Amino acid sequence: MRSQCLVIVASLCLTLFSLPLADAATPDETVLQAGAAISNITPPISLDPVAQSKRPPATHVHDELHARCLVLDDGEVRLALVVCDLRHMSAEVAANAKQLIQSATGIPPESVLISATHTHTSSGARLEEGESESYYDYKAFLARRIAEGVLRSVNQLEPARIGWGVVEEPTQVFNRRWFLMPGRGIIYGAHDNIEHVDTNPGYTGLLRPAGPVDPQITFLSVQSTSGKPIALFASYGLHYVGGIPARTISADYFAIFADRIGELLGVDPNQAPPFVGIMANGTSGDVNNLERYSEEELAKRDPQPKKRYLPYEKACEVAYLCAEKVLQGHLSLQWHDYVKLSSVQRTLTFERRYPTKEEVEWAEAVKAKKIKPMSTSRYSTYSTVLAYASPEMPPTIDVIVQTHRIGDLAIAAMPFEVFAEIGLELKDRSPIQPLMNISIANGSHGYLPTPQQHRLGGYETWIGVNKVQLDASEKMVDSLVEMLDELE
Ligand SMILES: [Zn+2]
């Protein structure tokens, strides 16, 4: 009896001390709680029917964009995971959203992960990058809607169980950087420099890919103690699929997966609160969905007729395959009624990228119209080189990296378009297994190749496309491994 009274007194104290938190639920030290919600973040489309800018805004919405939120609570610590249907996640929006989240829910910024899927059809108006018409402040709207999604997840916290797993879908990921057969000729880079590899080099005359792919889909599944699915959160290292008509807003295969996995798990579409499927981007900086094979491999394969896909058909195909694989893994999931949560965050300061002497000379010669560039790429022009040569540009870039622990699953969050081999190295070195990688998280600072890939060249290594010192990936991986070790 006496010990029961003590328990009651203790839980009353807990209730009192937890009052500053915004939710009504009482944290219980031995019960895991979970809540999930989605917040609509679709930007406005243009009302100007004849908008004729170089990058015209969207005129159609095929499917709405969302911030998909999952909050876990172990009685002491709360963790919020948010994945947005956006091409990039600006560090400013992520920071502002985290401030709102902290004041609304008490969850500190280091326990909030906000990432972008990298859907390339997130905003025909490119609003998240500030290229918008002055209709309204989309960045402020976005931060607010992300915070609302997290608050709604907190408001829906309920006792839950959790499981996680790793499956593979190797047929939909292709490294897009290739060494070419000698017959393909010289590869010119953005500054007419000669490079060793080509990005998206067509489909013939290919020697071998310049890097690996990560075929794993790492996932975690959360359901109520009565077995009602609350959320399924997955990560796959695939850039995006595409095949979406011009000037159309769509969340690409990420959202199709989110719906499909709910169907496969037998979710009642009218359940309350609704189930939330989530697909985050793993490490896919050099990986896309375009099937490319070496000449040697092509010679071994039967000639395949090139299939013409209808809009969204390919995205559906990829999403359905991934969902089937996750379902298979889900069948043998081990459920946990309680897991411990913890997070470690660091701010890493990188030197920014500086152009070489040769690049500056090339850029000045182009500017003075002394030479005409061979490369027609719009990504790394003479003006980009001169901007990076300017002392006006800040000498360093601060980036946020995070590690999170959910029982024996760990998450590493990185704010770049990270090459697959970097994610694979992290998975290999992680003291906690399995490891889920999430890129374009808490900010977006361009591509992140390894120093070796920088030496090979190719689009992702160009200045402006890549913004940080050439060995940034090594520093980031070493830090993340230390931070995985620090997780309690
Ligand atoms: Zn990209």
Short mmCIF file of C-alpha atoms and ligand atoms in Angstrom, two decimals:
data_model
loop_
_atom_site.label_atom_id
_atom_site.label_comp_id
_atom_site.label_asym_id
_atom_site.label_seq_id
_atom_site.Cartn_x
_atom_site.Cartn_y
_atom_site.Cartn_z
CA MET A 1 0.00 0.00 0.00
CA ARG A 2 2.67 2.39 1.14
CA SER A 3 4.72 1.93 -2.00
CA GLN A 4 1.57 2.46 -4.13
CA CYS A 5 1.00 5.79 -2.34
CA LEU A 6 4.58 6.75 -3.06
CA VAL A 7 4.04 5.98 -6.72
CA ILE A 8 0.95 8.20 -6.74
CA VAL A 9 2.82 11.03 -4.99
CA ALA A 10 5.73 10.59 -7.39
CA SER A 11 3.49 10.73 -10.44
CA LEU A 12 1.71 13.82 -9.07
CA CYS A 13 5.11 15.48 -8.80
CA LEU A 14 5.88 14.47 -12.34
CA THR A 15 2.60 16.00 -13.46
CA LEU A 16 3.36 19.26 -11.69
CA PHE A 17 6.90 19.47 -12.98
CA SER A 18 5.81 18.71 -16.53
CA LEU A 19 3.26 21.54 -16.60
CA PRO A 20 5.42 23.87 -18.72
CA LEU A 21 5.17 21.33 -21.54
CA ALA A 22 2.23 22.08 -23.79
CA ASP A 23 0.58 18.68 -23.94
CA ALA A 24 -2.01 17.25 -21.60
CA ALA A 25 -0.42 13.78 -21.45
CA THR A 26 1.52 12.92 -18.32
CA PRO A 27 5.00 11.59 -19.12
CA ASP A 28 5.49 8.21 -17.53
CA GLU A 29 9.07 7.09 -16.97
CA THR A 30 8.53 3.55 -18.15
CA VAL A 31 6.13 4.05 -21.04
CA LEU A 32 7.06 5.03 -24.56
CA GLN A 33 4.65 7.46 -26.16
CA ALA A 34 4.34 8.45 -29.81
CA GLY A 35 2.33 10.90 -31.88
CA ALA A 36 2.44 11.76 -35.59
CA ALA A 37 0.87 14.40 -37.82
CA ILE A 38 1.21 15.92 -41.26
CA SER A 39 1.08 19.63 -42.00
CA ASN A 40 0.27 20.95 -45.47
CA ILE A 41 3.14 23.15 -46.78
CA THR A 42 2.09 23.57 -50.42
CA PRO A 43 3.28 26.97 -51.68
CA PRO A 44 0.97 29.31 -53.58
CA ILE A 45 0.87 28.85 -57.35
CA SER A 46 1.09 31.83 -59.66
CA LEU A 47 -2.08 33.77 -60.41
CA ASP A 48 -0.31 35.40 -63.34
CA PRO A 49 -1.20 33.24 -66.38
CA VAL A 50 1.57 34.72 -68.52
CA ALA A 51 4.46 34.66 -66.05
CA GLN A 52 7.46 34.47 -68.37
CA SER A 53 10.44 34.26 -66.05
CA LYS A 54 13.38 31.99 -66.89
CA ARG A 55 12.18 29.52 -64.26
CA PRO A 56 8.40 29.83 -64.50
CA PRO A 57 6.30 29.19 -61.39
CA ALA A 58 3.99 26.21 -60.98
CA THR A 59 0.53 26.22 -62.52
CA HIS A 60 -0.60 22.77 -61.29
CA VAL A 61 -0.64 20.86 -57.99
CA HIS A 62 -0.70 17.09 -58.52
CA ASP A 63 -0.31 16.28 -54.84
CA GLU A 64 0.03 18.58 -51.86
CA LEU A 65 3.37 18.99 -50.10
CA HIS A 66 3.64 18.12 -46.43
CA ALA A 67 5.81 18.35 -43.35
CA ARG A 68 5.54 14.82 -41.93
CA CYS A 69 6.16 14.75 -38.21
CA LEU A 70 6.80 12.01 -35.66
CA VAL A 71 7.34 12.72 -31.95
CA LEU A 72 8.62 10.07 -29.54
CA ASP A 73 8.65 10.46 -25.75
CA ASP A 74 10.43 8.07 -23.35
CA GLY A 75 9.14 9.84 -20.23
CA GLU A 76 12.27 11.97 -19.92
CA VAL A 77 13.26 12.94 -23.42
CA ARG A 78 11.22 13.93 -26.44
CA LEU A 79 12.48 13.56 -29.98
CA ALA A 80 10.82 15.18 -33.01
CA LEU A 81 11.56 13.91 -36.52
CA VAL A 82 10.25 16.02 -39.41
CA VAL A 83 10.58 15.35 -43.13
CA CYS A 84 9.39 18.03 -45.56
CA ASP A 85 8.41 17.59 -49.21
CA LEU A 86 10.93 20.19 -50.36
CA ARG A 87 13.95 20.24 -52.62
CA HIS A 88 16.06 21.90 -49.93
CA MET A 89 15.79 22.77 -46.27
CA SER A 90 17.17 26.19 -45.48
CA ALA A 91 19.12 26.44 -42.21
CA GLU A 92 17.21 29.64 -41.44
CA VAL A 93 13.77 28.00 -41.80
CA ALA A 94 14.90 24.98 -39.74
CA ALA A 95 16.23 27.25 -36.96
CA ASN A 96 13.07 29.37 -36.92
CA ALA A 97 10.84 26.28 -36.84
CA LYS A 98 12.87 24.87 -33.93
CA GLN A 99 12.45 28.10 -31.97
CA LEU A 100 8.67 27.90 -32.43
CA ILE A 101 8.72 24.20 -31.51
CA GLN A 102 10.68 24.87 -28.32
CA SER A 103 8.30 27.56 -27.14
CA ALA A 104 5.20 25.52 -28.03
CA THR A 105 6.31 22.10 -26.78
CA GLY A 106 9.50 22.49 -24.72
CA ILE A 107 11.43 20.22 -27.10
CA PRO A 108 14.96 21.66 -27.41
CA PRO A 109 16.46 22.26 -30.89
CA GLU A 110 19.04 19.43 -30.56
CA SER A 111 16.15 16.95 -30.22
CA VAL A 112 14.44 18.19 -33.40
CA LEU A 113 15.50 16.92 -36.81
CA ILE A 114 14.03 18.74 -39.83
CA SER A 115 14.97 17.45 -43.28
CA ALA A 116 13.92 17.81 -46.91
CA THR A 117 13.16 14.88 -49.22
CA HIS A 118 14.79 16.63 -52.22
CA THR A 119 11.70 16.33 -54.41
CA HIS A 120 12.57 18.49 -57.42
CA THR A 121 8.95 19.45 -57.97
CA SER A 122 8.46 20.98 -54.54
CA SER A 123 7.79 24.47 -55.76
CA GLY A 124 7.57 25.64 -59.30
CA ALA A 125 7.81 29.04 -57.62
CA ARG A 126 11.07 27.99 -55.85
CA LEU A 127 9.75 29.69 -52.78
CA GLU A 128 11.88 27.89 -50.25
CA GLU A 129 14.91 29.39 -51.96
CA GLY A 130 13.57 32.94 -51.88
CA GLU A 131 12.88 33.28 -55.61
CA SER A 132 9.23 34.00 -55.00
CA GLU A 133 6.75 36.60 -56.01
CA SER A 134 5.93 38.80 -53.03
CA TYR A 135 2.58 37.11 -52.30
CA TYR A 136 3.41 36.12 -48.77
CA ASP A 137 6.40 35.13 -46.70
CA TYR A 138 6.58 31.43 -47.55
CA LYS A 139 9.58 30.86 -45.29
CA ALA A 140 7.63 32.15 -42.26
CA PHE A 141 4.61 30.04 -43.29
CA LEU A 142 6.84 26.98 -43.62
CA ALA A 143 8.48 27.39 -40.18
CA ARG A 144 5.04 27.88 -38.61
CA ARG A 145 3.49 24.84 -40.35
CA ILE A 146 6.44 22.61 -39.35
CA ALA A 147 6.05 23.73 -35.73
CA GLU A 148 2.28 23.14 -35.86
CA GLY A 149 2.88 19.59 -37.13
CA VAL A 150 5.20 18.87 -34.21
CA LEU A 151 2.78 20.44 -31.70
CA ARG A 152 -0.10 18.38 -33.10
CA SER A 153 2.07 15.24 -32.79
CA VAL A 154 2.76 16.13 -29.14
CA ASN A 155 -0.95 16.72 -28.54
CA GLN A 156 -1.61 13.21 -29.86
CA LEU A 157 1.03 11.37 -27.80
CA GLU A 158 -0.24 7.96 -26.73
CA PRO A 159 1.38 4.83 -25.28
CA ALA A 160 3.16 3.06 -28.11
CA ARG A 161 5.53 0.30 -29.11
CA ILE A 162 8.31 0.56 -31.62
CA GLY A 163 10.37 -1.65 -33.91
CA TRP A 164 12.97 -1.09 -36.61
CA GLY A 165 14.59 -2.97 -39.45
CA VAL A 166 16.76 -2.83 -42.56
CA VAL A 167 15.76 -4.18 -45.97
CA GLU A 168 17.33 -3.76 -49.41
CA GLU A 169 16.00 -2.48 -52.73
CA PRO A 170 19.11 -2.57 -54.95
CA THR A 171 17.28 -2.37 -58.30
CA GLN A 172 16.29 1.30 -58.11
CA VAL A 173 19.56 3.03 -57.20
CA PHE A 174 22.27 3.87 -59.76
CA ASN A 175 25.43 5.85 -59.27
CA ARG A 176 25.21 8.73 -61.75
CA ARG A 177 28.95 9.51 -62.00
CA TRP A 178 30.85 7.45 -64.58
CA PHE A 179 34.28 6.86 -66.05
CA LEU A 180 33.80 6.81 -69.83
CA MET A 181 35.21 4.55 -72.57
CA PRO A 182 38.11 6.28 -74.40
CA GLY A 183 35.89 6.66 -77.49
CA ARG A 184 33.67 9.12 -75.62
CA GLY A 185 36.46 11.73 -75.80
CA ILE A 186 37.62 14.33 -73.32
CA ILE A 187 35.33 15.34 -70.42
CA TYR A 188 35.35 19.11 -69.93
CA GLY A 189 34.36 20.54 -66.55
CA ALA A 190 32.59 23.80 -65.83
CA HIS A 191 35.78 25.80 -66.25
CA ASP A 192 37.00 23.95 -69.33
CA ASN A 193 39.19 21.88 -67.05
CA ILE A 194 39.65 18.21 -67.99
CA GLU A 195 37.87 15.80 -65.66
CA HIS A 196 38.00 12.04 -65.07
CA VAL A 197 34.29 11.38 -64.58
CA ASP A 198 31.05 12.67 -66.03
CA THR A 199 27.73 13.13 -64.19
CA ASN A 200 24.63 11.82 -66.00
CA PRO A 201 26.73 10.89 -69.05
CA GLY A 202 24.07 9.38 -71.30
CA TYR A 203 23.64 5.63 -71.66
CA THR A 204 26.38 4.37 -73.97
CA GLY A 205 30.16 4.31 -73.89
CA LEU A 206 30.25 3.89 -70.11
CA LEU A 207 33.24 2.19 -68.48
CA ARG A 208 32.41 1.92 -64.76
CA PRO A 209 30.61 3.95 -62.10
CA ALA A 210 32.79 6.27 -60.02
CA GLY A 211 31.20 5.25 -56.73
CA PRO A 212 28.87 2.82 -54.96
CA VAL A 213 25.18 3.00 -54.06
CA ASP A 214 23.52 2.21 -50.74
CA PRO A 215 20.67 -0.24 -51.43
CA GLN A 216 19.37 -0.26 -47.84
CA ILE A 217 16.01 1.04 -46.68
CA THR A 218 16.26 1.59 -42.93
CA PHE A 219 12.91 2.00 -41.22
CA LEU A 220 11.23 2.36 -37.88
CA SER A 221 7.61 1.53 -37.19
CA VAL A 222 5.43 2.84 -34.37
CA GLN A 223 2.05 1.52 -33.31
CA SER A 224 -0.28 2.01 -30.37
CA THR A 225 -0.26 -0.61 -27.62
CA SER A 226 -3.51 -1.92 -29.12
CA GLY A 227 -1.77 -2.43 -32.49
CA LYS A 228 -3.04 0.62 -34.42
CA PRO A 229 -0.28 1.87 -36.79
CA ILE A 230 0.83 5.40 -35.80
CA ALA A 231 3.73 6.01 -38.19
CA LEU A 232 6.32 4.35 -40.36
CA PHE A 233 9.50 6.30 -40.96
CA ALA A 234 11.93 5.08 -43.65
CA SER A 235 15.10 6.32 -45.33
CA TYR A 236 16.45 5.35 -48.80
CA GLY A 237 19.44 6.78 -50.67
CA LEU A 238 17.73 7.89 -53.88
CA HIS A 239 17.88 11.46 -55.23
CA TYR A 240 14.23 11.54 -56.45
CA VAL A 241 12.42 9.80 -59.32
CA GLY A 242 10.76 12.54 -61.39
CA GLY A 243 8.69 11.91 -64.52
CA ILE A 244 6.38 14.73 -63.43
CA PRO A 245 4.97 17.25 -65.95
CA ALA A 246 6.45 20.74 -66.09
CA ARG A 247 5.13 23.48 -63.79
CA THR A 248 3.54 20.91 -61.50
CA ILE A 249 3.97 20.64 -57.75
CA SER A 250 4.39 17.07 -56.47
CA ALA A 251 6.10 15.33 -53.58
CA ASP A 252 7.48 12.63 -55.96
CA TYR A 253 7.91 8.98 -54.89
CA PHE A 254 8.47 9.89 -51.23
CA ALA A 255 4.75 10.67 -50.73
CA ILE A 256 3.58 7.70 -52.82
CA PHE A 257 5.64 5.45 -50.55
CA ALA A 258 4.09 7.12 -47.49
CA ASP A 259 0.56 6.28 -48.71
CA ARG A 260 1.41 2.83 -50.04
CA ILE A 261 3.07 1.60 -46.85
CA GLY A 262 -0.09 2.60 -44.95
CA GLU A 263 -2.19 0.51 -47.36
CA LEU A 264 0.15 -2.47 -47.03
CA LEU A 265 0.05 -2.24 -43.23
CA GLY A 266 -3.74 -2.40 -43.44
CA VAL A 267 -4.32 1.09 -42.09
CA ASP A 268 -7.95 2.19 -41.82
CA PRO A 269 -8.01 5.43 -43.86
CA ASN A 270 -10.47 6.89 -41.34
CA GLN A 271 -8.53 5.99 -38.21
CA ALA A 272 -7.99 8.72 -35.63
CA PRO A 273 -5.47 10.16 -35.44
CA PRO A 274 -4.47 9.36 -39.05
CA PHE A 275 -1.46 7.14 -39.79
CA VAL A 276 1.63 9.00 -41.04
CA GLY A 277 4.00 7.39 -43.57
CA ILE A 278 7.37 9.08 -44.02
CA MET A 279 10.24 8.55 -46.48
CA ALA A 280 13.41 10.57 -45.84
CA ASN A 281 16.37 10.94 -48.19
CA GLY A 282 19.39 8.85 -47.18
CA THR A 283 22.77 9.59 -48.74
CA SER A 284 22.00 10.06 -52.43
CA GLY A 285 24.21 12.95 -53.63
CA ASP A 286 25.58 10.83 -56.51
CA VAL A 287 22.68 8.37 -56.88
CA ASN A 288 19.61 8.59 -59.08
CA ASN A 289 16.98 6.33 -60.63
CA LEU A 290 18.25 6.37 -64.23
CA GLU A 291 19.35 2.85 -65.22
CA ARG A 292 22.88 3.06 -66.55
CA TYR A 293 25.13 0.11 -67.29
CA SER A 294 28.72 -0.25 -68.45
CA GLU A 295 29.36 -1.45 -72.03
CA GLU A 296 30.60 -4.72 -70.52
CA GLU A 297 27.35 -5.16 -68.58
CA LEU A 298 25.22 -4.17 -71.58
CA ALA A 299 26.91 -6.87 -73.69
CA LYS A 300 25.83 -9.47 -71.12
CA ARG A 301 22.24 -8.29 -70.90
CA ASP A 302 19.48 -9.07 -73.37
CA PRO A 303 18.60 -5.90 -75.26
CA GLN A 304 15.78 -4.28 -73.30
CA PRO A 305 13.17 -2.22 -75.13
CA LYS A 306 13.23 1.28 -73.67
CA LYS A 307 10.00 1.60 -71.71
CA ARG A 308 8.12 4.87 -72.03
CA TYR A 309 6.58 5.81 -68.72
CA LEU A 310 3.43 7.87 -68.22
CA PRO A 311 3.70 10.78 -65.76
CA TYR A 312 4.07 9.48 -62.17
CA GLU A 313 4.26 5.85 -63.35
CA LYS A 314 7.97 5.46 -62.56
CA ALA A 315 7.62 7.21 -59.18
CA CYS A 316 4.79 4.77 -58.36
CA GLU A 317 6.88 1.80 -59.47
CA VAL A 318 9.79 2.78 -57.21
CA ALA A 319 7.56 3.67 -54.24
CA TYR A 320 5.60 0.40 -54.50
CA LEU A 321 8.79 -1.70 -54.72
CA CYS A 322 10.24 0.05 -51.65
CA ALA A 323 6.98 -0.33 -49.71
CA GLU A 324 6.80 -4.07 -50.54
CA LYS A 325 10.35 -4.54 -49.24
CA VAL A 326 9.58 -2.65 -46.03
CA LEU A 327 6.43 -4.73 -45.55
CA GLN A 328 8.51 -7.92 -45.82
CA GLY A 329 10.88 -6.60 -43.14
CA HIS A 330 7.90 -5.52 -41.06
CA LEU A 331 6.59 -9.08 -40.80
CA SER A 332 9.50 -10.13 -38.57
CA LEU A 333 9.80 -6.92 -36.58
CA GLN A 334 10.72 -7.16 -32.91
CA TRP A 335 8.53 -4.77 -30.91
CA HIS A 336 9.74 -2.79 -27.89
CA ASP A 337 7.34 -1.32 -25.32
CA TYR A 338 10.04 1.01 -24.11
CA VAL A 339 13.22 2.47 -25.61
CA LYS A 340 15.57 5.16 -24.38
CA LEU A 341 15.92 8.29 -26.48
CA SER A 342 18.91 10.62 -26.66
CA SER A 343 20.42 13.20 -29.02
CA VAL A 344 23.80 14.83 -29.60
CA GLN A 345 24.20 17.94 -31.74
CA ARG A 346 27.31 19.80 -32.86
CA THR A 347 27.93 22.84 -34.98
CA LEU A 348 30.83 22.21 -37.36
CA THR A 349 32.65 25.17 -38.85
CA PHE A 350 34.00 24.53 -42.34
CA GLU A 351 36.21 26.77 -44.40
CA ARG A 352 34.28 27.78 -47.44
CA ARG A 353 35.40 26.70 -50.88
CA TYR A 354 37.92 28.94 -52.69
CA PRO A 355 38.52 28.83 -56.46
CA THR A 356 41.95 27.84 -57.75
CA LYS A 357 44.25 30.33 -59.48
CA GLU A 358 43.43 28.64 -62.82
CA GLU A 359 39.69 28.94 -62.23
CA VAL A 360 40.00 32.66 -61.45
CA GLU A 361 42.13 33.25 -64.56
CA TRP A 362 39.58 31.36 -66.67
CA ALA A 363 36.68 33.35 -65.15
CA GLU A 364 38.40 36.70 -65.72
CA ALA A 365 39.17 35.77 -69.33
CA VAL A 366 35.52 34.79 -69.94
CA LYS A 367 34.29 37.99 -68.29
CA ALA A 368 36.61 40.07 -70.48
CA LYS A 369 35.28 38.11 -73.50
CA LYS A 370 38.82 36.90 -74.30
CA ILE A 371 37.58 33.30 -74.42
CA LYS A 372 34.25 31.61 -74.97
CA PRO A 373 33.55 28.79 -72.50
CA MET A 374 33.28 25.26 -73.91
CA SER A 375 30.93 24.30 -71.10
CA THR A 376 27.38 25.51 -71.33
CA SER A 377 26.51 24.57 -67.74
CA ARG A 378 24.52 27.20 -65.90
CA TYR A 379 25.65 25.80 -62.56
CA SER A 380 29.22 26.92 -62.37
CA THR A 381 29.71 30.03 -64.44
CA TYR A 382 32.48 32.59 -64.43
CA SER A 383 30.36 34.81 -62.15
CA THR A 384 30.15 32.02 -59.54
CA VAL A 385 33.94 31.63 -59.62
CA LEU A 386 34.46 35.39 -59.22
CA ALA A 387 31.90 35.52 -56.38
CA TYR A 388 33.81 32.78 -54.54
CA ALA A 389 37.10 34.60 -55.21
CA SER A 390 35.71 37.74 -53.58
CA PRO A 391 36.74 38.63 -50.01
CA GLU A 392 33.12 39.73 -49.52
CA MET A 393 32.06 36.12 -49.11
CA PRO A 394 32.24 34.91 -45.47
CA PRO A 395 35.32 32.69 -44.92
CA THR A 396 33.48 29.93 -43.04
CA ILE A 397 30.16 28.07 -43.07
CA ASP A 398 28.60 26.74 -39.86
CA VAL A 399 26.57 23.56 -40.24
CA ILE A 400 24.52 21.56 -37.75
CA VAL A 401 25.02 17.80 -37.53
CA GLN A 402 23.03 15.53 -35.23
CA THR A 403 22.92 11.99 -33.96
CA HIS A 404 19.85 10.49 -32.30
CA ARG A 405 19.34 7.24 -30.49
CA ILE A 406 16.06 5.33 -30.42
CA GLY A 407 16.84 2.18 -28.43
CA ASP A 408 19.37 0.27 -30.54
CA LEU A 409 18.66 2.27 -33.70
CA ALA A 410 20.73 5.38 -34.37
CA ILE A 411 20.13 8.25 -36.79
CA ALA A 412 22.81 10.49 -38.33
CA ALA A 413 21.52 13.79 -39.76
CA MET A 414 23.64 15.74 -42.27
CA PRO A 415 22.92 19.07 -43.99
CA PHE A 416 24.31 18.30 -47.45
CA GLU A 417 23.54 16.23 -50.55
CA VAL A 418 25.84 13.51 -49.26
CA PHE A 419 27.56 10.96 -51.53
CA ALA A 420 26.54 7.32 -51.02
CA GLU A 421 30.04 6.20 -50.03
CA ILE A 422 30.03 8.67 -47.12
CA GLY A 423 26.80 7.16 -45.79
CA LEU A 424 28.20 3.65 -46.23
CA GLU A 425 31.35 4.56 -44.29
CA LEU A 426 29.22 6.00 -41.48
CA LYS A 427 27.09 2.85 -41.35
CA ASP A 428 30.27 0.79 -41.26
CA ARG A 429 31.86 2.81 -38.44
CA SER A 430 28.74 3.42 -36.33
CA PRO A 431 29.06 1.95 -32.82
CA ILE A 432 25.25 1.61 -32.82
CA GLN A 433 23.65 -0.71 -35.38
CA PRO A 434 21.63 -0.27 -37.45
CA LEU A 435 22.26 3.34 -38.49
CA MET A 436 19.74 5.39 -40.46
CA ASN A 437 21.27 8.23 -42.50
CA ILE A 438 19.26 11.35 -43.29
CA SER A 439 20.67 14.03 -45.57
CA ILE A 440 19.55 17.62 -46.36
CA ALA A 441 18.75 17.85 -42.65
CA ASN A 442 18.69 21.03 -40.54
CA GLY A 443 20.03 23.01 -43.46
CA SER A 444 21.22 22.59 -47.01
CA HIS A 445 24.74 23.53 -48.03
CA GLY A 446 25.26 21.94 -51.45
CA TYR A 447 26.80 18.64 -52.50
CA LEU A 448 29.25 16.77 -50.29
CA PRO A 449 31.74 14.61 -52.24
CA THR A 450 34.75 12.94 -50.63
CA PRO A 451 38.28 14.34 -51.26
CA GLN A 452 38.87 11.41 -53.68
CA GLN A 453 35.73 12.28 -55.65
CA HIS A 454 36.84 15.92 -55.77
CA ARG A 455 40.00 14.73 -57.52
CA LEU A 456 37.88 12.94 -60.14
CA GLY A 457 35.79 16.05 -60.90
CA GLY A 458 32.23 16.04 -62.25
CA TYR A 459 29.25 18.33 -61.64
CA GLU A 460 28.87 17.73 -57.89
CA THR A 461 32.48 18.81 -57.24
CA TRP A 462 32.18 22.22 -58.94
CA ILE A 463 32.54 25.37 -56.92
CA GLY A 464 29.16 26.82 -56.03
CA VAL A 465 27.50 23.41 -56.35
CA ASN A 466 29.94 22.34 -53.61
CA LYS A 467 30.48 25.12 -51.07
CA VAL A 468 32.82 23.78 -48.37
CA GLN A 469 36.48 22.77 -47.99
CA LEU A 470 37.47 19.69 -49.99
CA ASP A 471 38.00 17.43 -46.94
CA ALA A 472 34.74 18.45 -45.20
CA SER A 473 33.29 14.94 -45.58
CA GLU A 474 36.15 13.39 -43.58
CA LYS A 475 35.75 15.91 -40.76
CA MET A 476 31.97 15.39 -40.74
CA VAL A 477 32.18 11.58 -40.64
CA ASP A 478 34.78 11.63 -37.82
CA SER A 479 32.56 14.01 -35.83
CA LEU A 480 29.42 11.94 -36.40
CA VAL A 481 31.17 8.74 -35.30
CA GLU A 482 32.27 10.48 -32.08
CA MET A 483 28.74 11.79 -31.59
CA LEU A 484 27.26 8.30 -32.10
CA ASP A 485 29.64 7.16 -29.35
CA GLU A 486 28.44 9.95 -27.06
CA LEU A 487 24.77 8.92 -27.30
CA GLU A 488 23.60 7.60 -23.94
ZN ZN B 1 20.41 17.09 -56.02
#
